[in-house]
């Protein structure tokens, strides 16, 4: 594909924002920050998050380069991007279904144990949530496919990847840094954020998936 590094960065930003606003990592870091070892656990979670996103994107880019080589100009990678975009829209619509009145939101059971995590376990959680989250993987794959076929220089590929990881991690970095600077003022705000995300995470994820899916599908259609 005849993409410049600026074109690829433009495609990376909305996908990175989608990853940054993924509710489960946000809820996880808030719970960690409110735990007895909050500052250390939040910091190691952030490190795990950054490393996990970088590793995930690197693997996708390497696989995409192999795919382009095997496809030999057949347009298969563009079809994959289109299918992922449509799948994201469908998944977003399923998440956005209104809940019956009085229904309590449900979070994964493992989140109940987060407040007892050590910094080492918090690092592992940040790594795991970044590598194994299927929704974030679906957001990263279109970017990896784009980079794999853009014929960027190695330095340009690193630049795009670094921008993606930085933007995708900023939602975790902000509360971690803010708590370190002003812990007394941040704890009530974090508690309110946790409550809001717990109540609305499904709608937030649904809207994000629909918007990002439309962007990915539109970009794939333009590539045909």
GROMACS .gro file of N, CA and C in nm, residues 37-147:
model
  333
   37UNK      N    1  -0.124  -0.123   4.871
   37UNK     CA    2   0.003  -0.097   4.800
   37UNK      C    3  -0.023  -0.021   4.670
   38UNK      N    4  -0.117   0.073   4.676
   38UNK     CA    5  -0.168   0.138   4.557
   38UNK      C    6  -0.065   0.200   4.465
   39UNK      N    7   0.025   0.279   4.520
   39UNK     CA    8   0.121   0.349   4.433
   39UNK      C    9   0.212   0.251   4.359
   40UNK      N   10   0.269   0.156   4.432
   40UNK     CA   11   0.361   0.060   4.369
   40UNK      C   12   0.286  -0.032   4.273
   41UNK      N   13   0.168  -0.078   4.313
   41UNK     CA   14   0.090  -0.168   4.228
   41UNK      C   15   0.045  -0.096   4.101
   42UNK      N   16   0.003   0.030   4.114
   42UNK     CA   17  -0.038   0.106   3.996
   42UNK      C   18   0.077   0.127   3.900
   43UNK      N   19   0.196   0.156   3.955
   43UNK     CA   20   0.313   0.178   3.870
   43UNK      C   21   0.353   0.052   3.795
   44UNK      N   22   0.355  -0.062   3.863
   44UNK     CA   23   0.394  -0.186   3.795
   44UNK      C   24   0.287  -0.231   3.696
   45UNK      N   25   0.160  -0.203   3.727
   45UNK     CA   26   0.053  -0.233   3.631
   45UNK      C   27   0.074  -0.153   3.504
   46UNK      N   28   0.111  -0.027   3.517
   46UNK     CA   29   0.137   0.059   3.401
   46UNK      C   30   0.253   0.003   3.318
   47UNK      N   31   0.359  -0.040   3.383
   47UNK     CA   32   0.474  -0.097   3.311
   47UNK      C   33   0.430  -0.223   3.236
   48UNK      N   34   0.353  -0.309   3.302
   48UNK     CA   35   0.304  -0.429   3.236
   48UNK      C   36   0.214  -0.397   3.119
   49UNK      N   37   0.133  -0.293   3.135
   49UNK     CA   38   0.043  -0.250   3.028
   49UNK      C   39   0.122  -0.205   2.905
   50UNK      N   40   0.220  -0.121   2.926
   50UNK     CA   41   0.301  -0.070   2.815
   50UNK      C   42   0.375  -0.184   2.745
   51UNK      N   43   0.437  -0.271   2.823
   51UNK     CA   44   0.511  -0.383   2.765
   51UNK      C   45   0.418  -0.476   2.689
   52UNK      N   46   0.302  -0.505   2.747
   52UNK     CA   47   0.208  -0.595   2.681
   52UNK      C   48   0.158  -0.541   2.549
   53UNK      N   49   0.124  -0.412   2.545
   53UNK     CA   50   0.077  -0.352   2.420
   53UNK      C   51   0.186  -0.352   2.314
   54UNK      N   52   0.310  -0.324   2.356
   54UNK     CA   53   0.422  -0.323   2.262
   54UNK      C   54   0.446  -0.461   2.204
   55UNK      N   55   0.444  -0.563   2.289
   55UNK     CA   56   0.466  -0.700   2.242
   55UNK      C   57   0.353  -0.744   2.150
   56UNK      N   58   0.228  -0.714   2.188
   56UNK     CA   59   0.114  -0.752   2.105
   56UNK      C   60   0.123  -0.690   1.967
   57UNK      N   61   0.153  -0.560   1.961
   57UNK     CA   62   0.160  -0.492   1.831
   57UNK      C   63   0.276  -0.544   1.748
   58UNK      N   64   0.390  -0.570   1.810
   58UNK     CA   65   0.505  -0.623   1.737
   58UNK      C   66   0.474  -0.758   1.673
   59UNK      N   67   0.404  -0.843   1.747
   59UNK     CA   68   0.367  -0.975   1.693
   59UNK      C   69   0.271  -0.960   1.576
   60UNK      N   70   0.174  -0.871   1.589
   60UNK     CA   71   0.076  -0.850   1.482
   60UNK      C   72   0.145  -0.796   1.356
   61UNK      N   73   0.237  -0.701   1.375
   61UNK     CA   74   0.308  -0.644   1.259
   61UNK      C   75   0.390  -0.753   1.189
   62UNK      N   76   0.462  -0.835   1.265
   62UNK     CA   77   0.542  -0.942   1.205
   62UNK      C   78   0.453  -1.040   1.129
   63UNK      N   79   0.338  -1.076   1.189
   63UNK     CA   80   0.246  -1.169   1.122
   63UNK      C   81   0.187  -1.105   0.996
   64UNK      N   82   0.160  -0.975   1.002
   64UNK     CA   83   0.102  -0.905   0.887
   64UNK      C   84   0.200  -0.899   0.770
   65UNK      N   85   0.327  -0.879   0.801
   65UNK     CA   86   0.428  -0.877   0.695
   65UNK      C   87   0.435  -1.012   0.624
   66UNK      N   88   0.425  -1.119   0.703
   66UNK     CA   89   0.421  -1.253   0.642
   66UNK      C   90   0.295  -1.272   0.558
   67UNK      N   91   0.183  -1.218   0.607
   67UNK     CA   92   0.057  -1.230   0.535
   67UNK      C   93   0.064  -1.158   0.401
   68UNK      N   94   0.119  -1.036   0.400
   68UNK     CA   95   0.132  -0.963   0.275
   68UNK      C   96   0.224  -1.036   0.178
   69UNK      N   97   0.329  -1.095   0.231
   69UNK     CA   98   0.420  -1.169   0.145
   69UNK      C   99   0.351  -1.290   0.081
   70UNK      N  100   0.270  -1.358   0.162
   70UNK     CA  101   0.199  -1.476   0.111
   70UNK      C  102   0.084  -1.436   0.019
   71UNK      N  103   0.016  -1.324   0.051
   71UNK     CA  104  -0.099  -1.282  -0.029
   71UNK      C  105  -0.056  -1.234  -0.168
   72UNK      N  106   0.065  -1.176  -0.176
   72UNK     CA  107   0.122  -1.135  -0.305
   72UNK      C  108   0.027  -1.043  -0.383
   73UNK      N  109  -0.026  -0.941  -0.313
   73UNK     CA  110  -0.109  -0.841  -0.380
   73UNK      C  111  -0.251  -0.883  -0.409
   74UNK      N  112  -0.302  -0.986  -0.344
   74UNK     CA  113  -0.437  -1.034  -0.373
   74UNK      C  114  -0.546  -0.955  -0.301
   75UNK      N  115  -0.510  -0.868  -0.209
   75UNK     CA  116  -0.611  -0.791  -0.138
   75UNK      C  117  -0.666  -0.859  -0.015
   76UNK      N  118  -0.611  -0.975   0.020
   76UNK     CA  119  -0.659  -1.048   0.138
   76UNK      C  120  -0.646  -0.965   0.265
   77UNK      N  121  -0.532  -0.896   0.289
   77UNK     CA  122  -0.522  -0.815   0.411
   77UNK      C  123  -0.631  -0.708   0.422
   78UNK      N  124  -0.667  -0.646   0.310
   78UNK     CA  125  -0.773  -0.545   0.313
   78UNK      C  126  -0.906  -0.607   0.349
   79UNK      N  127  -0.931  -0.726   0.298
   79UNK     CA  128  -1.055  -0.798   0.332
   79UNK      C  129  -1.058  -0.828   0.481
   80UNK      N  130  -0.943  -0.866   0.537
   80UNK     CA  131  -0.936  -0.894   0.681
   80UNK      C  132  -0.970  -0.769   0.760
   81UNK      N  133  -0.917  -0.654   0.721
   81UNK     CA  134  -0.950  -0.528   0.789
   81UNK      C  135  -1.098  -0.497   0.780
   82UNK      N  136  -1.157  -0.520   0.663
   82UNK     CA  137  -1.300  -0.494   0.646
   82UNK      C  138  -1.384  -0.585   0.736
   83UNK      N  139  -1.347  -0.713   0.742
   83UNK     CA  140  -1.422  -0.807   0.826
   83UNK      C  141  -1.409  -0.770   0.974
   84UNK      N  142  -1.290  -0.728   1.014
   84UNK     CA  143  -1.271  -0.688   1.154
   84UNK      C  144  -1.354  -0.564   1.184
   85UNK      N  145  -1.357  -0.469   1.092
   85UNK     CA  146  -1.437  -0.348   1.112
   85UNK      C  147  -1.584  -0.381   1.129
   86UNK      N  148  -1.637  -0.467   1.042
   86UNK     CA  149  -1.778  -0.507   1.053
   86UNK      C  150  -1.803  -0.582   1.183
   87UNK      N  151  -1.709  -0.671   1.220
   87UNK     CA  152  -1.724  -0.748   1.344
   87UNK      C  153  -1.725  -0.656   1.465
   88UNK      N  154  -1.643  -0.551   1.463
   88UNK     CA  155  -1.641  -0.456   1.575
   88UNK      C  156  -1.775  -0.383   1.586
   89UNK      N  157  -1.832  -0.346   1.473
   89UNK     CA  158  -1.962  -0.278   1.475
   89UNK      C  159  -2.069  -0.370   1.533
   90UNK      N  160  -2.072  -0.495   1.487
   90UNK     CA  161  -2.171  -0.591   1.536
   90UNK      C  162  -2.153  -0.614   1.686
   91UNK      N  163  -2.029  -0.632   1.729
   91UNK     CA  164  -2.001  -0.653   1.871
   91UNK      C  165  -2.041  -0.531   1.952
   92UNK      N  166  -2.013  -0.412   1.899
   92UNK     CA  167  -2.051  -0.290   1.969
   92UNK      C  168  -2.201  -0.278   1.985
   93UNK      N  169  -2.275  -0.313   1.881
   93UNK     CA  170  -2.422  -0.308   1.890
   93UNK      C  171  -2.474  -0.406   1.995
   94UNK      N  172  -2.409  -0.522   2.005
   94UNK     CA  173  -2.453  -0.621   2.105
   94UNK      C  174  -2.424  -0.572   2.246
   95UNK      N  175  -2.315  -0.497   2.263
   95UNK     CA  176  -2.281  -0.444   2.394
   95UNK      C  177  -2.372  -0.329   2.434
   96UNK      N  178  -2.426  -0.259   2.335
   96UNK     CA  179  -2.501  -0.136   2.358
   96UNK      C  180  -2.648  -0.163   2.385
   97UNK      N  181  -2.686  -0.287   2.393
   97UNK     CA  182  -2.827  -0.318   2.420
   97UNK      C  183  -2.868  -0.266   2.557
   98UNK      N  184  -2.984  -0.202   2.567
   98UNK     CA  185  -3.026  -0.151   2.698
   98UNK      C  186  -3.051  -0.263   2.797
   99UNK      N  187  -3.007  -0.243   2.921
   99UNK     CA  188  -3.027  -0.343   3.026
   99UNK      C  189  -3.163  -0.323   3.092
  100UNK      N  190  -3.228  -0.431   3.134
  100UNK     CA  191  -3.355  -0.418   3.205
  100UNK      C  192  -3.339  -0.331   3.329
  101UNK      N  193  -3.444  -0.258   3.364
  101UNK     CA  194  -3.439  -0.170   3.480
  101UNK      C  195  -3.405  -0.249   3.606
  102UNK      N  196  -3.315  -0.195   3.685
  102UNK     CA  197  -3.277  -0.259   3.811
  102UNK      C  198  -3.169  -0.363   3.798
  103UNK      N  199  -3.122  -0.389   3.675
  103UNK     CA  200  -3.018  -0.489   3.655
  103UNK      C  201  -2.883  -0.436   3.705
  104UNK      N  202  -2.817  -0.513   3.788
  104UNK     CA  203  -2.686  -0.473   3.839
  104UNK      C  204  -2.577  -0.515   3.740
  105UNK      N  205  -2.485  -0.425   3.710
  105UNK     CA  206  -2.375  -0.462   3.620
  105UNK      C  207  -2.288  -0.570   3.681
  106UNK      N  208  -2.239  -0.661   3.596
  106UNK     CA  209  -2.155  -0.770   3.645
  106UNK      C  210  -2.014  -0.754   3.591
  107UNK      N  211  -1.917  -0.765   3.679
  107UNK     CA  212  -1.776  -0.761   3.642
  107UNK      C  213  -1.716  -0.900   3.665
  108UNK      N  214  -1.605  -0.930   3.600
  108UNK     CA  215  -1.540  -1.061   3.620
  108UNK      C  216  -1.508  -1.084   3.768
  109UNK      N  217  -1.522  -1.208   3.811
  109UNK     CA  218  -1.499  -1.240   3.952
  109UNK      C  219  -1.358  -1.211   3.999
  110UNK      N  220  -1.259  -1.221   3.909
  110UNK     CA  221  -1.121  -1.199   3.951
  110UNK      C  222  -1.097  -1.056   3.998
  111UNK      N  223  -1.185  -0.964   3.957
  111UNK     CA  224  -1.165  -0.826   3.999
  111UNK      C  225  -1.187  -0.807   4.149
  112UNK      N  226  -1.258  -0.899   4.211
  112UNK     CA  227  -1.281  -0.889   4.355
  112UNK      C  228  -1.152  -0.906   4.435
  113UNK      N  229  -1.051  -0.969   4.375
  113UNK     CA  230  -0.927  -0.995   4.448
  113UNK      C  231  -0.817  -0.894   4.417
  114UNK      N  232  -0.845  -0.796   4.330
  114UNK     CA  233  -0.740  -0.704   4.285
  114UNK      C  234  -0.684  -0.621   4.400
  115UNK      N  235  -0.768  -0.583   4.495
  115UNK     CA  236  -0.719  -0.494   4.602
  115UNK      C  237  -0.614  -0.563   4.691
  116UNK      N  238  -0.596  -0.695   4.674
  116UNK     CA  239  -0.493  -0.764   4.750
  116UNK      C  240  -0.370  -0.799   4.669
  117UNK      N  241  -0.362  -0.748   4.545
  117UNK     CA  242  -0.250  -0.782   4.457
  117UNK      C  243  -0.122  -0.712   4.503
  118UNK      N  244  -0.012  -0.785   4.496
  118UNK     CA  245   0.121  -0.727   4.517
  118UNK      C  246   0.163  -0.653   4.391
  119UNK      N  247   0.267  -0.569   4.397
  119UNK     CA  248   0.316  -0.503   4.276
  119UNK      C  249   0.355  -0.602   4.166
  120UNK      N  250   0.411  -0.716   4.203
  120UNK     CA  251   0.450  -0.816   4.102
  120UNK      C  252   0.327  -0.872   4.031
  121UNK      N  253   0.222  -0.902   4.109
  121UNK     CA  254   0.100  -0.954   4.047
  121UNK      C  255   0.031  -0.846   3.965
  122UNK      N  256   0.041  -0.722   4.009
  122UNK     CA  257  -0.017  -0.611   3.932
  122UNK      C  258   0.053  -0.598   3.797
  123UNK      N  259   0.186  -0.617   3.794
  123UNK     CA  260   0.259  -0.616   3.668
  123UNK      C  261   0.207  -0.726   3.576
  124UNK      N  262   0.192  -0.846   3.630
  124UNK     CA  263   0.141  -0.958   3.551
  124UNK      C  264   0.001  -0.932   3.498
  125UNK      N  265  -0.082  -0.867   3.580
  125UNK     CA  266  -0.218  -0.836   3.536
  125UNK      C  267  -0.216  -0.736   3.421
  126UNK      N  268  -0.131  -0.632   3.433
  126UNK     CA  269  -0.122  -0.535   3.325
  126UNK      C  270  -0.075  -0.599   3.195
  127UNK      N  271   0.019  -0.689   3.205
  127UNK     CA  272   0.070  -0.761   3.088
  127UNK      C  273  -0.040  -0.849   3.028
  128UNK      N  274  -0.108  -0.922   3.115
  128UNK     CA  275  -0.210  -1.017   3.069
  128UNK      C  276  -0.328  -0.946   3.004
  129UNK      N  277  -0.376  -0.839   3.066
  129UNK     CA  278  -0.490  -0.767   3.011
  129UNK      C  279  -0.458  -0.704   2.876
  130UNK      N  280  -0.332  -0.674   2.852
  130UNK     CA  281  -0.293  -0.611   2.726
  130UNK      C  282  -0.276  -0.713   2.614
  131UNK      N  283  -0.234  -0.832   2.648
  131UNK     CA  284  -0.205  -0.933   2.546
  131UNK      C  285  -0.325  -1.021   2.514
  132UNK      N  286  -0.409  -1.048   2.614
  132UNK     CA  287  -0.515  -1.148   2.596
  132UNK      C  288  -0.654  -1.089   2.580
  133UNK      N  289  -0.668  -0.956   2.587
  133UNK     CA  290  -0.800  -0.894   2.575
  133UNK      C  291  -0.843  -0.898   2.427
  134UNK      N  292  -0.945  -0.976   2.392
  134UNK     CA  293  -0.981  -0.991   2.249
  134UNK      C  294  -1.027  -0.861   2.185
  135UNK      N  295  -1.093  -0.773   2.263
  135UNK     CA  296  -1.141  -0.647   2.205
  135UNK      C  297  -1.023  -0.557   2.169
  136UNK      N  298  -0.923  -0.552   2.256
  136UNK     CA  299  -0.805  -0.470   2.226
  136UNK      C  300  -0.725  -0.532   2.112
  137UNK      N  301  -0.722  -0.664   2.107
  137UNK     CA  302  -0.655  -0.732   1.996
  137UNK      C  303  -0.722  -0.697   1.864
  138UNK      N  304  -0.856  -0.693   1.865
  138UNK     CA  305  -0.931  -0.659   1.743
  138UNK      C  306  -0.904  -0.516   1.700
  139UNK      N  307  -0.874  -0.428   1.795
  139UNK     CA  308  -0.841  -0.290   1.761
  139UNK      C  309  -0.698  -0.277   1.709
  140UNK      N  310  -0.609  -0.362   1.759
  140UNK     CA  311  -0.468  -0.354   1.718
  140UNK      C  312  -0.442  -0.422   1.585
  141UNK      N  313  -0.519  -0.524   1.551
  141UNK     CA  314  -0.494  -0.598   1.427
  141UNK      C  315  -0.502  -0.509   1.303
  142UNK      N  316  -0.605  -0.423   1.288
  142UNK     CA  317  -0.607  -0.339   1.168
  142UNK      C  318  -0.484  -0.250   1.153
  143UNK      N  319  -0.434  -0.198   1.265
  143UNK     CA  320  -0.314  -0.116   1.258
  143UNK      C  321  -0.193  -0.201   1.218
  144UNK      N  322  -0.181  -0.319   1.276
  144UNK     CA  323  -0.071  -0.407   1.241
  144UNK      C  324  -0.074  -0.445   1.094
  145UNK      N  325  -0.194  -0.469   1.041
  145UNK     CA  326  -0.208  -0.502   0.899
  145UNK      C  327  -0.168  -0.383   0.812
  146UNK      N  328  -0.208  -0.264   0.854
  146UNK     CA  329  -0.172  -0.143   0.779
  146UNK      C  330  -0.021  -0.123   0.779
  147UNK      N  331   0.041  -0.135   0.896
  147UNK     CA  332   0.186  -0.118   0.905
  147UNK      C  333   0.258  -0.225   0.824
   0.00000   0.00000   0.00000
